[in-house]
mmCIF file of C-alpha atoms and ligand atoms in Angstrom:
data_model
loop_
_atom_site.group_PDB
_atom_site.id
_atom_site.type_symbol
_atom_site.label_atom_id
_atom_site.label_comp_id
_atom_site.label_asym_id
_atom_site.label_seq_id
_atom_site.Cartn_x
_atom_site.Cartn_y
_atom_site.Cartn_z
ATOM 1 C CA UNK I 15 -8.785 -132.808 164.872
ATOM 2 C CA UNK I 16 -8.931 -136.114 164.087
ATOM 3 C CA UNK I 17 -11.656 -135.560 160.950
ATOM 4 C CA UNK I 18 -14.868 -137.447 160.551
ATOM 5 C CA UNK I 19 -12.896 -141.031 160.606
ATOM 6 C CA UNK I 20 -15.681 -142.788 162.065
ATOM 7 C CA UNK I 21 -18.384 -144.870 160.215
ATOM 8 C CA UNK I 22 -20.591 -141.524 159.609
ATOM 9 C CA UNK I 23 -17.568 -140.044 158.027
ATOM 10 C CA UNK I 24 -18.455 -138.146 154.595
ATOM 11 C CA UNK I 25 -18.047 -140.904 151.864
ATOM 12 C CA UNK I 26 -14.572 -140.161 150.023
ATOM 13 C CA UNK I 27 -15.421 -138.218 146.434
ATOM 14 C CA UNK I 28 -12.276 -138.366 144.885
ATOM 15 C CA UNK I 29 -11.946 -135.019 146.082
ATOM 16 C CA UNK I 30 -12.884 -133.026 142.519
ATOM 17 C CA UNK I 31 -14.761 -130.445 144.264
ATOM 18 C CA UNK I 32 -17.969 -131.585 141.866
ATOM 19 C CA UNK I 33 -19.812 -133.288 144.810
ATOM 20 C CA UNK I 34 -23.032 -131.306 146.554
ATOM 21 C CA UNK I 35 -24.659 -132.418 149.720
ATOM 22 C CA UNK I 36 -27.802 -134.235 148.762
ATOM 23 C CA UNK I 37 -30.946 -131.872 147.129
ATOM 24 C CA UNK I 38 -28.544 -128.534 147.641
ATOM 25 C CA UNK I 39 -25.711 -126.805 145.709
ATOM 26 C CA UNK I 40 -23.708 -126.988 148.639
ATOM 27 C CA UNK I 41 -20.027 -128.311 147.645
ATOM 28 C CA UNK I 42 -18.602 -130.731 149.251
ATOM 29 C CA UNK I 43 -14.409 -130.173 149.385
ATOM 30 C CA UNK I 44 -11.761 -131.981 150.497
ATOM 31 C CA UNK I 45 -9.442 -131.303 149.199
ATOM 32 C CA UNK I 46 -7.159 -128.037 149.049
ATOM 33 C CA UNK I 47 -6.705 -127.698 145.395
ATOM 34 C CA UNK I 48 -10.202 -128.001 145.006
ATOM 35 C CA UNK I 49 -11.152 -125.398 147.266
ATOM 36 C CA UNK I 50 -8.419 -122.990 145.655
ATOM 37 C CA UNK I 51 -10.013 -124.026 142.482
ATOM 38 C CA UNK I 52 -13.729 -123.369 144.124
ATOM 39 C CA UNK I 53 -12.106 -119.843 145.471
ATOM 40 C CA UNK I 54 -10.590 -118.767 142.686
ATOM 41 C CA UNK I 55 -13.156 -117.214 140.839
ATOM 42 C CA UNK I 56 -14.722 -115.219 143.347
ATOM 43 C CA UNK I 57 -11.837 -113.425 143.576
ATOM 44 C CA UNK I 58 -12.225 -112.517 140.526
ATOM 45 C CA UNK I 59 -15.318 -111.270 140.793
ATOM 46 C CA UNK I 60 -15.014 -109.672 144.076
ATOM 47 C CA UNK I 61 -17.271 -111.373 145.640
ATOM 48 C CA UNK I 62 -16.753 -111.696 149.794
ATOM 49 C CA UNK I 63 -16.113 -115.302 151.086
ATOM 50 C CA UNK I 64 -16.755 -115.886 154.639
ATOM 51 C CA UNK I 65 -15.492 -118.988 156.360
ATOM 52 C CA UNK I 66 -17.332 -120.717 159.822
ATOM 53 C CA UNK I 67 -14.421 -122.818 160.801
ATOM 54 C CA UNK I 68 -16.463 -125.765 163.153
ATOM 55 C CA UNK I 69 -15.737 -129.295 164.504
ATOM 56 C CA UNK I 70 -19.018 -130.406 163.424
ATOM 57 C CA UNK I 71 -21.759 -131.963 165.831
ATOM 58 C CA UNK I 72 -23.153 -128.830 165.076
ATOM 59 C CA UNK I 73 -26.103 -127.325 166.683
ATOM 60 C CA UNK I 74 -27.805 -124.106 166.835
ATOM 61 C CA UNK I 75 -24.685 -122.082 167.899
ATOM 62 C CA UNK I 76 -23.047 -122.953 164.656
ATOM 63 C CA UNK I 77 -26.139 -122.241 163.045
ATOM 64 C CA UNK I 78 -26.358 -119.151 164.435
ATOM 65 C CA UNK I 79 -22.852 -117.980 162.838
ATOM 66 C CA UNK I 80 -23.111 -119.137 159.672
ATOM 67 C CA UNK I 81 -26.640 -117.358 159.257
ATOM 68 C CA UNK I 82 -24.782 -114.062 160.357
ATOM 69 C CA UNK I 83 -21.880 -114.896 157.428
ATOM 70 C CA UNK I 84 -25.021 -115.345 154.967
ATOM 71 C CA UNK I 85 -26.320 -111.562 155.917
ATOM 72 C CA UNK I 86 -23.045 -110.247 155.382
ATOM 73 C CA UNK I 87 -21.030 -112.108 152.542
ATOM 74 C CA UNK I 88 -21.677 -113.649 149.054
ATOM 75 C CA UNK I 89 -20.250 -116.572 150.209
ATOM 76 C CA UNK I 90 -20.050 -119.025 153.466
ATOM 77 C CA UNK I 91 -17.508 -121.978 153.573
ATOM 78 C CA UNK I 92 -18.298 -124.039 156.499
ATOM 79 C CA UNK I 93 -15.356 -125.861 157.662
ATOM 80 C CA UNK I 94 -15.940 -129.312 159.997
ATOM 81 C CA UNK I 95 -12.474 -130.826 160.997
ATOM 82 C CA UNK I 96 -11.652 -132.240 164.147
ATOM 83 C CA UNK I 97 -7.992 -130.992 164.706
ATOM 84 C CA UNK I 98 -6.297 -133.277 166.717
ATOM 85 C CA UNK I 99 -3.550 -130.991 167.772
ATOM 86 C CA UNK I 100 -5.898 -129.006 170.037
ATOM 87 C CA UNK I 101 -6.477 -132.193 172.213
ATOM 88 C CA UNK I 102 -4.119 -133.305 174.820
ATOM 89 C CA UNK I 103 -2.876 -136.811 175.283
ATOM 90 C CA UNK I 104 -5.206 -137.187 178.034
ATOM 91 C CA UNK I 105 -8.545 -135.707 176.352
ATOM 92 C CA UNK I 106 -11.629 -137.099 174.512
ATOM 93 C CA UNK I 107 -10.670 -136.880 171.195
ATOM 94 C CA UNK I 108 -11.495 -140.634 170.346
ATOM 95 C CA UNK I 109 -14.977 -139.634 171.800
ATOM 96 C CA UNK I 110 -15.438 -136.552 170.158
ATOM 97 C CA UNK I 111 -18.875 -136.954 169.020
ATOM 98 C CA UNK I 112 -18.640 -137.171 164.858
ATOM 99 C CA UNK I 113 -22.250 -136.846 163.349
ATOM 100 C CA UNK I 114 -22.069 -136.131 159.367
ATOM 101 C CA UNK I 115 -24.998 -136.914 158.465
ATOM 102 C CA UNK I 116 -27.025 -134.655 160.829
ATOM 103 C CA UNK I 117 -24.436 -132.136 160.282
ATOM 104 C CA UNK I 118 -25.186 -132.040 156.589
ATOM 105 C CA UNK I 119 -28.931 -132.740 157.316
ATOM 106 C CA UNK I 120 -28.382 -129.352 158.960
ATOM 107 C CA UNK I 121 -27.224 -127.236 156.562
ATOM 108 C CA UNK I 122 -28.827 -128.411 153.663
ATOM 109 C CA UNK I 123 -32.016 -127.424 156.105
ATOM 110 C CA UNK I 124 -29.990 -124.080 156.828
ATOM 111 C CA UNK I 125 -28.917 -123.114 153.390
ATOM 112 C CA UNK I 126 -33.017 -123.890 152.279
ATOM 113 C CA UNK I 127 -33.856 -121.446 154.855
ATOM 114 C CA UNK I 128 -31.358 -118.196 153.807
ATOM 115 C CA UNK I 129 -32.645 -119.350 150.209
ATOM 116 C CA UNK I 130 -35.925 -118.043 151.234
ATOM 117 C CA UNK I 131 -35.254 -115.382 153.339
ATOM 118 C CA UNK I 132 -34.378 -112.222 151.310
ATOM 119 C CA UNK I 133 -32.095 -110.710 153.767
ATOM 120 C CA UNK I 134 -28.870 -112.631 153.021
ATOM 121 C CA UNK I 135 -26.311 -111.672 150.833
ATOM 122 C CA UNK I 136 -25.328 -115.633 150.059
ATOM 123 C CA UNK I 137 -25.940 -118.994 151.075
ATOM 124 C CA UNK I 138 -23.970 -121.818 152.158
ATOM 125 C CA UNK I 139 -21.350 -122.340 149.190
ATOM 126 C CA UNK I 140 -19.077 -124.832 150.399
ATOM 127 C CA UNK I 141 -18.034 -127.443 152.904
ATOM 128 C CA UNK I 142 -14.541 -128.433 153.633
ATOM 129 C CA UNK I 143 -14.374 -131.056 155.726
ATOM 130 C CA UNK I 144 -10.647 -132.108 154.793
ATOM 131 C CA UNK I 145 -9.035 -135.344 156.373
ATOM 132 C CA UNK I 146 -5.449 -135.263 158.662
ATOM 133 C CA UNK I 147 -3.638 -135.856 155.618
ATOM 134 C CA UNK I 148 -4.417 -133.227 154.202
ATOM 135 C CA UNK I 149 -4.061 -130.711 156.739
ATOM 136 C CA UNK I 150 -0.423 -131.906 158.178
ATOM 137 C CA UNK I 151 0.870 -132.481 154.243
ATOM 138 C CA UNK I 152 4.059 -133.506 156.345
ATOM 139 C CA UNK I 153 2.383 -135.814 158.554
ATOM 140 C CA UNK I 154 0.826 -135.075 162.213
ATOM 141 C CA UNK I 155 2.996 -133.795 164.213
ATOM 142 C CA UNK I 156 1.549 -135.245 167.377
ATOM 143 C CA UNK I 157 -0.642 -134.082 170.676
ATOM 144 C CA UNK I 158 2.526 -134.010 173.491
ATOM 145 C CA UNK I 159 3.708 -130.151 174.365
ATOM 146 C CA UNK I 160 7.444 -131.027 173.001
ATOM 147 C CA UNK I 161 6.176 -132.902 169.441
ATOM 148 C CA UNK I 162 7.911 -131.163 166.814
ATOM 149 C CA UNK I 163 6.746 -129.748 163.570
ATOM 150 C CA UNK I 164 4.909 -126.821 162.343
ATOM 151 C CA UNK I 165 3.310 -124.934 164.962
ATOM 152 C CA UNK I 166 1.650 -121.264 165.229
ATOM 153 C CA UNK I 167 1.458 -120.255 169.043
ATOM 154 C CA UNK I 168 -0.091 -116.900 170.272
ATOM 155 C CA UNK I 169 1.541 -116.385 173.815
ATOM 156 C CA UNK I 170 1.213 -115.273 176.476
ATOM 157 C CA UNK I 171 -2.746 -115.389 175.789
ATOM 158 C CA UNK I 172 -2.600 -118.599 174.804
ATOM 159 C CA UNK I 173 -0.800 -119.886 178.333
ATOM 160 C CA UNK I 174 -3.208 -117.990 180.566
ATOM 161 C CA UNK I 175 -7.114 -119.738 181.835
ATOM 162 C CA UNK I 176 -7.589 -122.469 179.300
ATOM 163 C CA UNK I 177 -4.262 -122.860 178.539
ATOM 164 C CA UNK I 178 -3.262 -123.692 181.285
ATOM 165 C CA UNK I 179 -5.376 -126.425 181.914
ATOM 166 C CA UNK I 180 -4.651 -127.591 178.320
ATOM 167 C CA UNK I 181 -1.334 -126.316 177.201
ATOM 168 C CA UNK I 182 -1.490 -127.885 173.823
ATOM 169 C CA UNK I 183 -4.571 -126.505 172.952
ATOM 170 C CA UNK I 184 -4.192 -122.941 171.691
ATOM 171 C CA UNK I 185 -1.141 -123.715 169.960
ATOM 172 C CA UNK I 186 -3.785 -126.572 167.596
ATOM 173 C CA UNK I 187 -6.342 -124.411 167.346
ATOM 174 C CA UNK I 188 -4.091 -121.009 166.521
ATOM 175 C CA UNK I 189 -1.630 -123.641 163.640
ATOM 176 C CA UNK I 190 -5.682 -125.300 162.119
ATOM 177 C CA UNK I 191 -6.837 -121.949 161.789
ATOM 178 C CA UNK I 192 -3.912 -120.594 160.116
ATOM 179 C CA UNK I 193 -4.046 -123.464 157.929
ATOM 180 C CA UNK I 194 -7.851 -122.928 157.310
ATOM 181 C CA UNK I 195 -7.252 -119.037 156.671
ATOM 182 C CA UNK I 196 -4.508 -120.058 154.193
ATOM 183 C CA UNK I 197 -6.600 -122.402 152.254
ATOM 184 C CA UNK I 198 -9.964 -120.701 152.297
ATOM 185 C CA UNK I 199 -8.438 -116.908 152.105
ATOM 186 C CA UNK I 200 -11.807 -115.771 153.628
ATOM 187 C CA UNK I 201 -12.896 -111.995 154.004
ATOM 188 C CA UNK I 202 -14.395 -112.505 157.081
ATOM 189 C CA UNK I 203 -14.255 -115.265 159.938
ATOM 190 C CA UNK I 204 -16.653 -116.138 162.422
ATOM 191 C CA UNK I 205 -16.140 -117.094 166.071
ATOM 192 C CA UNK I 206 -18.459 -117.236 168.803
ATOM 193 C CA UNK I 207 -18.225 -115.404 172.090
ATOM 194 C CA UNK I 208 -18.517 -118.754 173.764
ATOM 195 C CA UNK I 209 -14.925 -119.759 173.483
ATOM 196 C CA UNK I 210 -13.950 -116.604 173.751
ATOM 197 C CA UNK I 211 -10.138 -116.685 174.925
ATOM 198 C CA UNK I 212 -10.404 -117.938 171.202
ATOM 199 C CA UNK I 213 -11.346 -114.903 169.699
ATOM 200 C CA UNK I 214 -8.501 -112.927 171.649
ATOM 201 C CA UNK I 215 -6.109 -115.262 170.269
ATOM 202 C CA UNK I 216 -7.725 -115.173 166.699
ATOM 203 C CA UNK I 217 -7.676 -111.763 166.602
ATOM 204 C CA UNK I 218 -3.933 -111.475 167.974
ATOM 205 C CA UNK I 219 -2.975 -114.024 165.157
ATOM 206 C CA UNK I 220 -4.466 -112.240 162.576
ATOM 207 C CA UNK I 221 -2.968 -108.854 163.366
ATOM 208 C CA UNK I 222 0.492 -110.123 164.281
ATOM 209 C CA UNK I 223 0.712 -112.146 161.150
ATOM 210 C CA UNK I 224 -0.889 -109.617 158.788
ATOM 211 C CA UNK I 225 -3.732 -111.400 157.982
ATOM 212 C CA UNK I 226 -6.018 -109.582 155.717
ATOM 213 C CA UNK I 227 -9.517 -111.199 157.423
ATOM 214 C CA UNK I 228 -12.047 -109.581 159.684
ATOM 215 C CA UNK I 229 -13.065 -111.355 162.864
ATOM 216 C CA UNK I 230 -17.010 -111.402 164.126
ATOM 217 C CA UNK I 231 -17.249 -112.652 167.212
ATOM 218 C CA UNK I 232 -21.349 -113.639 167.496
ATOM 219 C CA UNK I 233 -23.047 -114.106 170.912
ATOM 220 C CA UNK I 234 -23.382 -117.174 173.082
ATOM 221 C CA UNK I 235 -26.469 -119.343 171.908
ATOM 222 C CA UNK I 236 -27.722 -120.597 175.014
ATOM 223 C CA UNK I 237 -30.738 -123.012 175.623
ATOM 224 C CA UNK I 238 -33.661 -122.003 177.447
ATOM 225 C CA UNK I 239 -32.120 -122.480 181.356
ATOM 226 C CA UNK I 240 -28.945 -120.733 180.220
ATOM 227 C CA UNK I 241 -26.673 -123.517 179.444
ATOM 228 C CA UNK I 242 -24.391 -122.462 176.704
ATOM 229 C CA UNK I 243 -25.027 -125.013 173.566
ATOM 230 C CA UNK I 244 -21.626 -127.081 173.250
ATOM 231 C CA UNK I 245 -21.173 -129.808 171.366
ATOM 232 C CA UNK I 246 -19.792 -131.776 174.645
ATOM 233 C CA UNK I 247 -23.122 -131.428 176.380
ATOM 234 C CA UNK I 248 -24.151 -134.550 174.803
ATOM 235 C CA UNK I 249 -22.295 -136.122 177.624
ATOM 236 C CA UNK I 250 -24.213 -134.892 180.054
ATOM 237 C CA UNK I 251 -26.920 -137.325 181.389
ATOM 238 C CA UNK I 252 -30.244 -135.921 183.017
ATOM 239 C CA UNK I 253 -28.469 -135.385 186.550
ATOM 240 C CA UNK I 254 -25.402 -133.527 185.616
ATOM 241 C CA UNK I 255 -27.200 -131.605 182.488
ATOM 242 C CA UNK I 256 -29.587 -129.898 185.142
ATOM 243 C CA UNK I 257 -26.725 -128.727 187.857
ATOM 244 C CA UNK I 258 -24.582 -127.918 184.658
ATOM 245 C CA UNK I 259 -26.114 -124.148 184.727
ATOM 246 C CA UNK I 260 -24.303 -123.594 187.683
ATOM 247 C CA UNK I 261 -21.077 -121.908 185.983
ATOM 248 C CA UNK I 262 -23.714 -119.374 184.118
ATOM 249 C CA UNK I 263 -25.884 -118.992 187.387
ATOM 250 C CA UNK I 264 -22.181 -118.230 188.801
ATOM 251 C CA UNK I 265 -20.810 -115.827 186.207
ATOM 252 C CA UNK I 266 -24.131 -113.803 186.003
ATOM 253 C CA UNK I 267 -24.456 -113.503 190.300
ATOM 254 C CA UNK I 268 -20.547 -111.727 189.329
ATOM 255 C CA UNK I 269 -21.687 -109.434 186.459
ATOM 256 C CA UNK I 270 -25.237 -108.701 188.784
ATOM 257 C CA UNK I 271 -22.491 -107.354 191.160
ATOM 258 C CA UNK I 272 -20.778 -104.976 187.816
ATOM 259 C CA UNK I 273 -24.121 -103.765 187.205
ATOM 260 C CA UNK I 274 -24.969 -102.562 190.652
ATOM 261 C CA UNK I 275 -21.784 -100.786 190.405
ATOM 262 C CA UNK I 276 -19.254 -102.850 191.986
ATOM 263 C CA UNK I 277 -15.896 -102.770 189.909
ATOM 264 C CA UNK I 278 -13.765 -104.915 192.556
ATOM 265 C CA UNK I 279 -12.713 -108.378 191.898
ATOM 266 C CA UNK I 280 -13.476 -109.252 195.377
ATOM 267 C CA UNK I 281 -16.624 -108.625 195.046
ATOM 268 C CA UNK I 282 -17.804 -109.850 191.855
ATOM 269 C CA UNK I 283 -15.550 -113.316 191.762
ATOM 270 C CA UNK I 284 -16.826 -113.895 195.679
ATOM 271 C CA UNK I 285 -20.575 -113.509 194.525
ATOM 272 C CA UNK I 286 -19.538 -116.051 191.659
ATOM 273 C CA UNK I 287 -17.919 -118.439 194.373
ATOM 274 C CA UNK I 288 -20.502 -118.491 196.683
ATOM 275 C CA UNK I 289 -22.852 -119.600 193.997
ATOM 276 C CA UNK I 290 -20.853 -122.200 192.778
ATOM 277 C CA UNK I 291 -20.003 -122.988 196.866
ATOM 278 C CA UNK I 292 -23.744 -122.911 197.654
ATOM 279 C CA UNK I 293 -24.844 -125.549 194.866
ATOM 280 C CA UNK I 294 -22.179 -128.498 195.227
ATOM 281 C CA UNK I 295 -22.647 -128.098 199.387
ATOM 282 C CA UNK I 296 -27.020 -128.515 197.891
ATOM 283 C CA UNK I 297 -25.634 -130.921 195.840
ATOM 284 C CA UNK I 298 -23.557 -132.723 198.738
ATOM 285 C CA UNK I 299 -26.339 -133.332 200.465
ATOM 286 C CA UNK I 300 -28.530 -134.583 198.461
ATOM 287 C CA UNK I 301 -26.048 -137.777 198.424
ATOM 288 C CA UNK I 302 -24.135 -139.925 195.969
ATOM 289 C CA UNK I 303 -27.359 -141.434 194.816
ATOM 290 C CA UNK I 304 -28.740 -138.125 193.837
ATOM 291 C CA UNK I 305 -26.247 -135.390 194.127
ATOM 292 C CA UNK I 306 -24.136 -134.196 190.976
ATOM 293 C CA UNK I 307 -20.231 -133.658 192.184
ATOM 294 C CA UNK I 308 -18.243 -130.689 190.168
ATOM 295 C CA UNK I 309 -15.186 -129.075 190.701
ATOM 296 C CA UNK I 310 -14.236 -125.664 189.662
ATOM 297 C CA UNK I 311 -10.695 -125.470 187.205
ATOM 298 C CA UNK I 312 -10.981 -121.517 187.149
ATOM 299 C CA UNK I 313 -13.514 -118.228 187.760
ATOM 300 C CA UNK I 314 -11.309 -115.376 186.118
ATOM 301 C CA UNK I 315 -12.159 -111.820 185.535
ATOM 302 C CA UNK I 316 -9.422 -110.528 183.131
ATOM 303 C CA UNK I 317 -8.937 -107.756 180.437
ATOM 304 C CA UNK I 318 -10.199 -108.205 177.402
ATOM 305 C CA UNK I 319 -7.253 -107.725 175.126
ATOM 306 C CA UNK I 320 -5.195 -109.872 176.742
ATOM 307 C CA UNK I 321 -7.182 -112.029 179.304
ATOM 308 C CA UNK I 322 -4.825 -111.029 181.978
ATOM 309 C CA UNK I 323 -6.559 -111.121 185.330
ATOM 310 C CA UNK I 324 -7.969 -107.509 187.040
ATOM 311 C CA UNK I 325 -8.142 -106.607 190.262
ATOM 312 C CA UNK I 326 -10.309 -103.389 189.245
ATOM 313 C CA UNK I 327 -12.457 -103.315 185.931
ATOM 314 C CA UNK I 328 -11.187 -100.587 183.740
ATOM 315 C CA UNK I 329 -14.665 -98.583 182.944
ATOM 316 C CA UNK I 330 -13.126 -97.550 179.855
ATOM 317 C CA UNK I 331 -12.458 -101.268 178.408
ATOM 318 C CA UNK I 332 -14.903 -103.215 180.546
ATOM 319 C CA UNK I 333 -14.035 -107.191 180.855
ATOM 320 C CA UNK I 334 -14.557 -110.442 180.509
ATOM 321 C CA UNK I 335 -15.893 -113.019 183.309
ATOM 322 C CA UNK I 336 -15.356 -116.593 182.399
ATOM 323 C CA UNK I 337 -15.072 -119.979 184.209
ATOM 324 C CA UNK I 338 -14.602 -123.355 183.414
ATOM 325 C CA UNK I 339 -16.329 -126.446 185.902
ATOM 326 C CA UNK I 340 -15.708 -130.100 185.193
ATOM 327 C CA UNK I 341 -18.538 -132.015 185.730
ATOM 328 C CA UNK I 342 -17.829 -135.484 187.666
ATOM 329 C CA UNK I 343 -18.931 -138.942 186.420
ATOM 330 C CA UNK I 344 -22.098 -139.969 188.954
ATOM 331 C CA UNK I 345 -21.290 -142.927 190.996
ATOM 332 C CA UNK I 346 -24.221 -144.096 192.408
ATOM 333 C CA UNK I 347 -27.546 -144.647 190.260
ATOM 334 C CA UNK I 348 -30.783 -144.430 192.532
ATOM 335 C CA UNK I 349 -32.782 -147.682 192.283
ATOM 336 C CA UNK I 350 -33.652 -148.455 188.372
ATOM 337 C CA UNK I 351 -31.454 -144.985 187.107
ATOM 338 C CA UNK I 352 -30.305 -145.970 184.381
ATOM 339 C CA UNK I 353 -26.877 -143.084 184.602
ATOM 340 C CA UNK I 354 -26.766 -142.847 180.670
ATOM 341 C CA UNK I 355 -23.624 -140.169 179.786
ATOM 342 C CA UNK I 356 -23.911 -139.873 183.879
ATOM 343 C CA UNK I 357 -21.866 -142.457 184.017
ATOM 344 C CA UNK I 358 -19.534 -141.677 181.806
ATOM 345 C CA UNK I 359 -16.094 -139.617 181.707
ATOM 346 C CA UNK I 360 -15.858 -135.798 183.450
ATOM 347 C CA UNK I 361 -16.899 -133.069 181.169
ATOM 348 C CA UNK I 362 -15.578 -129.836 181.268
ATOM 349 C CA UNK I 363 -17.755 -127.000 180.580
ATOM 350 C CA UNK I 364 -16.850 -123.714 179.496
ATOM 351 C CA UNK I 365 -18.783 -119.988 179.780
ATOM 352 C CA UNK I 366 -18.386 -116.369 179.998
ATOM 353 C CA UNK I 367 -19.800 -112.927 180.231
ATOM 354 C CA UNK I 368 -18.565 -109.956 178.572
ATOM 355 C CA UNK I 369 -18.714 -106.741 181.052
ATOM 356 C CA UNK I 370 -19.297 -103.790 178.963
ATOM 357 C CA UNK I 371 -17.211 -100.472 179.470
ATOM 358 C CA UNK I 372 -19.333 -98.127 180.975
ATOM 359 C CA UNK I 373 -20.956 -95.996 178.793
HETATM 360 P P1 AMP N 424 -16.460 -125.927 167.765
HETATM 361 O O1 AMP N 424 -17.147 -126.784 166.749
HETATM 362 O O2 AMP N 424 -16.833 -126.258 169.174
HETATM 363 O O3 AMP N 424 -14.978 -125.807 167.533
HETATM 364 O O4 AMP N 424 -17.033 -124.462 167.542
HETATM 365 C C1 AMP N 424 -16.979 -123.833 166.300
HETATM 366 C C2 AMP N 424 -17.372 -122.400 166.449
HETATM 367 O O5 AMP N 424 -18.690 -122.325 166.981
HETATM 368 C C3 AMP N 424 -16.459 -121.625 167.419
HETATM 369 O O6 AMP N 424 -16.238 -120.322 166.909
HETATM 370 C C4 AMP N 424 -17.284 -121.598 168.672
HETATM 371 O O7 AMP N 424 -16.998 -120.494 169.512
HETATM 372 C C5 AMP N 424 -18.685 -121.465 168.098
HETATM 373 N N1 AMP N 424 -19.686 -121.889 169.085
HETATM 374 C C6 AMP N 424 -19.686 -123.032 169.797
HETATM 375 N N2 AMP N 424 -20.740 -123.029 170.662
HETATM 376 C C7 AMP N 424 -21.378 -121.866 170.485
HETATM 377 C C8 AMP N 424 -22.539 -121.258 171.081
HETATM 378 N N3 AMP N 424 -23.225 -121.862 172.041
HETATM 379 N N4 AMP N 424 -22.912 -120.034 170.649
HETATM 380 C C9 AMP N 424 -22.218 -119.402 169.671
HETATM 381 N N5 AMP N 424 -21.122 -119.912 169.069
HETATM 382 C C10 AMP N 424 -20.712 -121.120 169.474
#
């Protein structure tokens, strides 16, 4: 997580822990002294501390989990770092899209709003948003699978699905949210269901490690077609972001299947893949000048304690359906297109479904 180095980067504070996001009481730390300092009296006090650990560009997703740390804790400590040691070599972390300003735009809107809604327990207190110094106090380690240094890695969840296709990247995101846990010493952490191979490794980490926290896991905010919110979608241009509902169209044709009974993997992955085979042959033929090309990393149904593939949904423990797609650049504009983000790099989307046990 390379942190907000760009141009719309917080200004640097001095890191006393006295600075507030504009017209709130929001606290702007980034330092970890000054968050221990911030922390230390609620301890005291007993009151709970809940920490949203983000990479900023948020949007309503994020939203959506801090409000549900506000209903339930005294306190909310938003963190937005971009850790760099859950990219690969190869990925977009140069492009990841940094956007301070609206992010603090946002939760000073945010915080306003659980101000005047009486069913919170707290507000926003806090925003860490440390830099990579200050997170690897030994220096960054680096992004290859052999660098060397100070790692945390959950296996053999971690390996499986998304780790495979990124091998580096549970072992950043497991060692940034130890670090984050360590600093912060939240009650409570909140994930969302959309990365959800995250939560299994979260939730590993905290009970092999002894971690006093509690992990919520909130539900998938999706926009109105279905498209889980991401903050990569803002790579999609008009043509890709409209065939990019195809992994959720996919994944729901598989859990249709669960609910009319099925319990086979057969079944339910082939009604996922003949979805996703349907649209890019639709897509084919439309042509390069108007067709949207994707290719499919994974569809997966697995248990959902260790995302080990099924063959047979256990009724008893349910499952979890998830894919990932990545979305090809478009080659071929139509006559005045102007390809925007169409243009651009692959993006890889991510989704999944959680299959209920039966009751
Ligand atoms: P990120 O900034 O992408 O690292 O995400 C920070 C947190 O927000 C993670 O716990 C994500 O799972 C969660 N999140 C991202 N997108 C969504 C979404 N569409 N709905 C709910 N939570 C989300």
């Amino acid at each position: 997580m390379a942190t907000a180095c760009s141009s719309s980067s917080p200004s640097r504070g001095g890191g006393n822990g006295l600075e507030k996001l504009p017209n709130s009481s929001i606290r702007v730390l980034r330092t970890v002294p000054s968050l221990r300092r911030w922390r230390r009296p609620h301890t005291i006090d007993q009151r709970t501390v809940a920490l949203v650990p983000t990479m900023g560009a948020l949007h309503a997703g994020h939203l959506s989990l801090i409000r549900a740390a506000a209903r339930a804790n005294h306190h909310v400590v938003v963190s937005i770092y971009v850790n760099p040691a859950q990219f690969g070599v190869r990925e977009d972390l140069a492009s990841y899209p940094v956007t301070w300003e609206a992010d603090a735009a946002a939760l000073v809107k945010l915080d306003r709003e659980l101000a005047d809604d009486g069913e919170n327990l707290g507000r926003i207190s806090a925003v860490f948003v440390p830099g990579t110094g200050e997170m690897y106090p030994a220096g960054f380690p680096g992004q290859e699978v052999g660098s060397k240094g100070s790692f945390v890695t959950i296996t053999p969840v971690g390996e499986l699905l998304e780790g495979r296709t990124r091998p580096t990247f549970f072992r950043g995101v497991a060692t940034v949210c130890m670090k984050l846990f360590n600093i912060v010493q939240p009650e409570k952490v909140y994930f969302g269901q959309k990365d959800v191979q995250q939560t299994v490794v979260i939730r590993s980490l905290l009970r092999d490690f002894m971690l006093p926290i509690e992990l919520v896991v909130e539900p998938t905010t999706r926009a109105e077609d279905g498209l889980a919110l991401s903050s990569r979608n803002v790579y999609l241009g008009a043509r890709r972001r409209a065939v990019a509902t195809v992994l959720y169209r996919a994944l729901r044709a598989a859990e249709d299947a669960y609910k009319n009974g099925a319990q086979g993997r057969m079944t339910m992955l082939g009604n996922a893949n003949s979805i996703l085979r349907h649209v890019a042959h639709e897509q084919k033929a439309l042509g390069p000048d108007k067709g949207v090309r994707f290719e499919v990393d994974y569809i997966s149904l697995a248990d959902p304690d260790t995302m080990q593939e099924v063959n047979v949904v256990d009724p008893a423990k349910g499952a979890i359906l998830s894919g990932a797609i990545k979305m090809l650049p478009v080659e071929v504009p139509v006559v005045g297109e102007d390809l925007g983000h169409d243009g651009g790099p692959a993006v890889r989307l991510i989704d999944n479904i959680i299959l209920h046990p039966a009751e």
